[in-house]
Coordinates of C-alpha atoms in Angstrom, one line a residue:
M1 CA -38.3 -16.1 -57.6
P2 CA -35.0 -14.3 -57.1
P3 CA -33.7 -14.0 -53.5
K4 CA -34.6 -10.9 -51.6
V5 CA -31.8 -8.4 -51.3
K6 CA -31.4 -6.4 -48.1
S7 CA -31.6 -2.7 -48.6
A8 CA -28.5 -0.6 -48.2
R9 CA -30.4 1.4 -45.6
G10 CA -31.0 -1.7 -43.6
N11 CA -27.4 -2.7 -43.7
G12 CA -26.3 0.8 -42.7
S13 CA -28.6 0.8 -39.7
S14 CA -27.2 -2.5 -38.6
R15 CA -23.6 -1.3 -38.9
R16 CA -24.4 1.9 -37.0
A17 CA -26.0 0.0 -34.2
T18 CA -22.8 -1.9 -33.5
R19 CA -20.4 0.9 -34.1
P20 CA -18.7 2.3 -30.9
S21 CA -20.0 5.6 -29.7
P22 CA -17.9 8.6 -28.4
E23 CA -20.6 9.3 -25.8
P24 CA -19.5 8.5 -22.2
Q25 CA -21.3 5.6 -20.8
L26 CA -22.4 7.2 -17.5
A27 CA -24.1 5.9 -14.3
Q28 CA -22.8 2.4 -14.7
L29 CA -22.8 0.4 -11.5
G30 CA -19.7 -1.7 -11.0
V31 CA -20.0 -5.5 -10.9
E32 CA -17.7 -7.3 -8.5
V33 CA -15.9 -9.8 -10.8
Q34 CA -13.6 -11.1 -8.1
R35 CA -14.2 -11.1 -4.3
F36 CA -11.6 -9.9 -1.9
G37 CA -9.8 -12.8 -0.3
T38 CA -10.0 -15.0 -3.3
T39 CA -7.4 -15.9 -5.9
R40 CA -7.7 -16.5 -9.6
L41 CA -5.5 -19.0 -11.4
L42 CA -2.3 -17.6 -12.9
P43 CA 0.4 -20.0 -14.4
I44 CA 3.3 -19.0 -12.1
A45 CA 4.1 -22.5 -10.8
L46 CA 2.9 -21.7 -7.3
S47 CA 0.1 -23.6 -5.5
K48 CA -3.2 -22.0 -4.8
V49 CA -2.7 -22.5 -1.1
A50 CA 0.7 -20.8 -1.2
R51 CA -0.6 -17.9 -3.3
G52 CA -3.7 -17.4 -1.0
E53 CA -1.5 -17.4 2.2
S54 CA 0.9 -14.9 0.6
C55 CA -2.0 -12.6 -0.5
Q56 CA -3.4 -12.6 3.0
L57 CA -0.1 -11.7 4.6
L58 CA 0.8 -9.1 2.0
N59 CA -2.6 -7.4 2.3
E60 CA -2.2 -7.1 6.0
I61 CA 1.1 -5.4 5.6
L62 CA -0.3 -3.3 2.7
A63 CA -3.2 -2.1 4.9
D64 CA -0.7 -1.1 7.7
S65 CA 1.6 0.6 5.2
M66 CA -1.3 2.7 3.9
I67 CA -2.1 3.8 7.4
L68 CA 1.6 4.5 8.1
Y69 CA 1.7 6.6 4.9
A70 CA -1.2 8.6 6.2
L71 CA 0.4 9.0 9.6
Y72 CA 3.5 10.4 8.1
K73 CA 1.5 12.9 6.1
K74 CA -0.4 13.9 9.2
H75 CA 2.8 14.5 11.1
H76 CA 4.4 16.3 8.1
W77 CA 1.6 18.8 8.2
L78 CA 1.2 19.2 12.0
V79 CA 4.8 19.0 13.3
A80 CA 6.0 22.1 15.1
G81 CA 8.9 23.3 17.2
P82 CA 12.7 23.8 16.8
T83 CA 13.0 20.7 14.6
F84 CA 10.1 21.7 12.4
Y85 CA 12.1 22.1 9.2
Q86 CA 14.1 18.9 9.4
L87 CA 11.1 16.7 10.5
H88 CA 8.7 18.4 8.0
L89 CA 11.0 17.3 5.2
L90 CA 11.9 13.9 6.7
F91 CA 8.3 12.9 7.3
D92 CA 7.4 13.8 3.7
K93 CA 10.3 11.9 2.4
H94 CA 9.3 8.8 4.4
A95 CA 5.7 9.1 3.2
E96 CA 6.9 9.1 -0.4
E97 CA 9.0 6.0 0.2
Q98 CA 6.0 4.3 1.8
T99 CA 4.0 5.0 -1.4
E100 CA 6.6 3.0 -3.3
I101 CA 6.3 0.1 -0.8
I102 CA 2.5 0.3 -1.1
D103 CA 2.6 0.0 -4.9
L104 CA 5.1 -2.9 -4.8
L105 CA 2.9 -4.8 -2.2
A106 CA -0.3 -4.2 -4.2
E107 CA 1.2 -5.3 -7.5
R108 CA 2.6 -8.4 -5.9
V109 CA -0.8 -9.4 -4.6
Q110 CA -2.2 -8.9 -8.0
S111 CA 0.6 -10.9 -9.6
L112 CA -0.4 -13.8 -7.3
G113 CA -3.9 -13.7 -8.6
G114 CA -5.4 -11.9 -5.5
I115 CA -7.1 -8.6 -4.9
A116 CA -5.0 -5.9 -3.2
V117 CA -6.5 -3.6 -0.6
G118 CA -7.2 -0.4 -2.6
D119 CA -9.7 1.6 -0.5
P120 CA -8.3 3.6 2.5
R121 CA -11.6 2.7 4.4
H122 CA -10.9 -1.0 3.8
A123 CA -7.3 -0.5 5.0
A124 CA -8.7 1.1 8.2
E125 CA -10.8 -2.0 8.8
L126 CA -7.8 -4.3 8.5
T127 CA -5.0 -2.4 10.1
T128 CA -3.8 -3.2 13.7
I129 CA -2.0 0.2 14.0
D130 CA -3.5 2.3 16.8
R131 CA -5.4 5.3 15.6
P132 CA -3.9 8.7 16.6
P133 CA -6.0 11.5 18.0
N134 CA -7.6 13.7 15.5
G135 CA -5.7 16.7 16.8
A136 CA -2.0 17.5 16.9
E137 CA 0.5 15.8 19.3
D138 CA 3.9 17.0 20.4
V139 CA 6.9 15.9 18.5
P140 CA 8.1 13.1 20.8
A141 CA 4.6 11.6 20.8
M142 CA 4.5 11.8 16.9
I143 CA 7.8 10.0 16.7
Q144 CA 6.9 7.4 19.2
R145 CA 3.6 6.7 17.5
T146 CA 5.4 6.4 14.2
L147 CA 8.0 4.0 15.6
D148 CA 5.2 1.9 17.1
A149 CA 3.6 1.7 13.7
H150 CA 6.8 0.7 12.1
E151 CA 7.3 -2.1 14.6
T152 CA 3.8 -3.4 14.0
I153 CA 4.6 -3.7 10.3
L154 CA 8.1 -5.2 10.9
E155 CA 6.7 -7.9 13.1
K156 CA 4.3 -8.9 10.4
V157 CA 7.0 -8.6 7.7
R158 CA 9.3 -11.0 9.6
A159 CA 6.5 -13.5 10.1
A160 CA 5.6 -13.2 6.4
I161 CA 9.3 -13.8 5.4
D162 CA 9.3 -17.0 7.3
K163 CA 6.0 -18.2 5.8
T164 CA 6.8 -17.3 2.2
E165 CA 10.1 -19.1 2.6
M166 CA 8.3 -22.2 3.8
N167 CA 6.0 -22.0 0.7
A168 CA 8.8 -21.3 -1.7
D169 CA 7.2 -18.0 -2.7
W170 CA 10.5 -16.5 -3.5
G171 CA 9.0 -13.5 -5.3
S172 CA 7.1 -12.3 -2.2
N173 CA 10.0 -13.3 0.0
D174 CA 12.4 -11.2 -2.0
L175 CA 10.0 -8.2 -2.0
L176 CA 9.5 -8.4 1.8
M177 CA 13.1 -8.7 2.6
G178 CA 14.7 -6.5 0.0
D179 CA 12.2 -3.7 -0.1
V180 CA 9.8 -3.7 2.8
L181 CA 11.9 -4.9 5.7
R182 CA 15.0 -2.9 4.9
R183 CA 13.2 0.3 4.1
N184 CA 11.2 0.3 7.2
E185 CA 14.3 -0.5 9.3
L186 CA 16.1 2.4 7.8
Q187 CA 13.2 4.8 8.4
V188 CA 13.1 3.7 12.1
W189 CA 16.7 4.6 12.4
F190 CA 16.3 8.0 10.9
I191 CA 13.4 9.1 13.1
A192 CA 14.5 7.4 16.3
E193 CA 17.7 9.5 16.3
H194 CA 15.5 12.6 16.7
V195 CA 14.6 11.6 20.3
V196 CA 18.1 10.9 21.5
D197 CA 18.9 13.2 24.4
V198 CA 22.3 14.6 23.2
P199 CA 23.2 18.2 24.2
L200 CA 24.4 20.5 21.5
I201 CA 27.2 21.8 23.6
E202 CA 29.0 19.8 26.4
E203 CA 29.6 21.7 29.6

């Protein structure tokens, strides 16, 4: 007997079943493919231990930087008084610069095979920056609170610079020193000068 031949209709049905559909695949629950705090293997000639330590340090700084960004935006919106215009613009400029730092830190964590802090609620759990009141503060309090937040970050950055140097993680070391440390130091200088008691006119 001759072999059975599949019908064209059957073949067509099979092809249609595997063809991609333009319909949105809605209501899919996400599957966690990598847990926070773990690292996957990437061939970057750096040990798993070194990569894990760097990811932990970078994520702590990342979480604080996310909170500092939010603090700058809060102050940008709520600042008032004779220096309103200057500080309104300066706070927003610093906030935008912090977003650049946040992106660099997160991408570095990912390039080390880790998982970067991505949810503001997660950042709030990890940060050691004091929470501000929900309402508005006066300008000196805003500035002092922001300076304290910067110092919290800078302390962690300096410790991380030492650790990444010990581990020969030069990529993270360069990022921390060249981008995070120097930018935060510069922002401290710009806002600290606003609370110097210098009269406009000498008597």
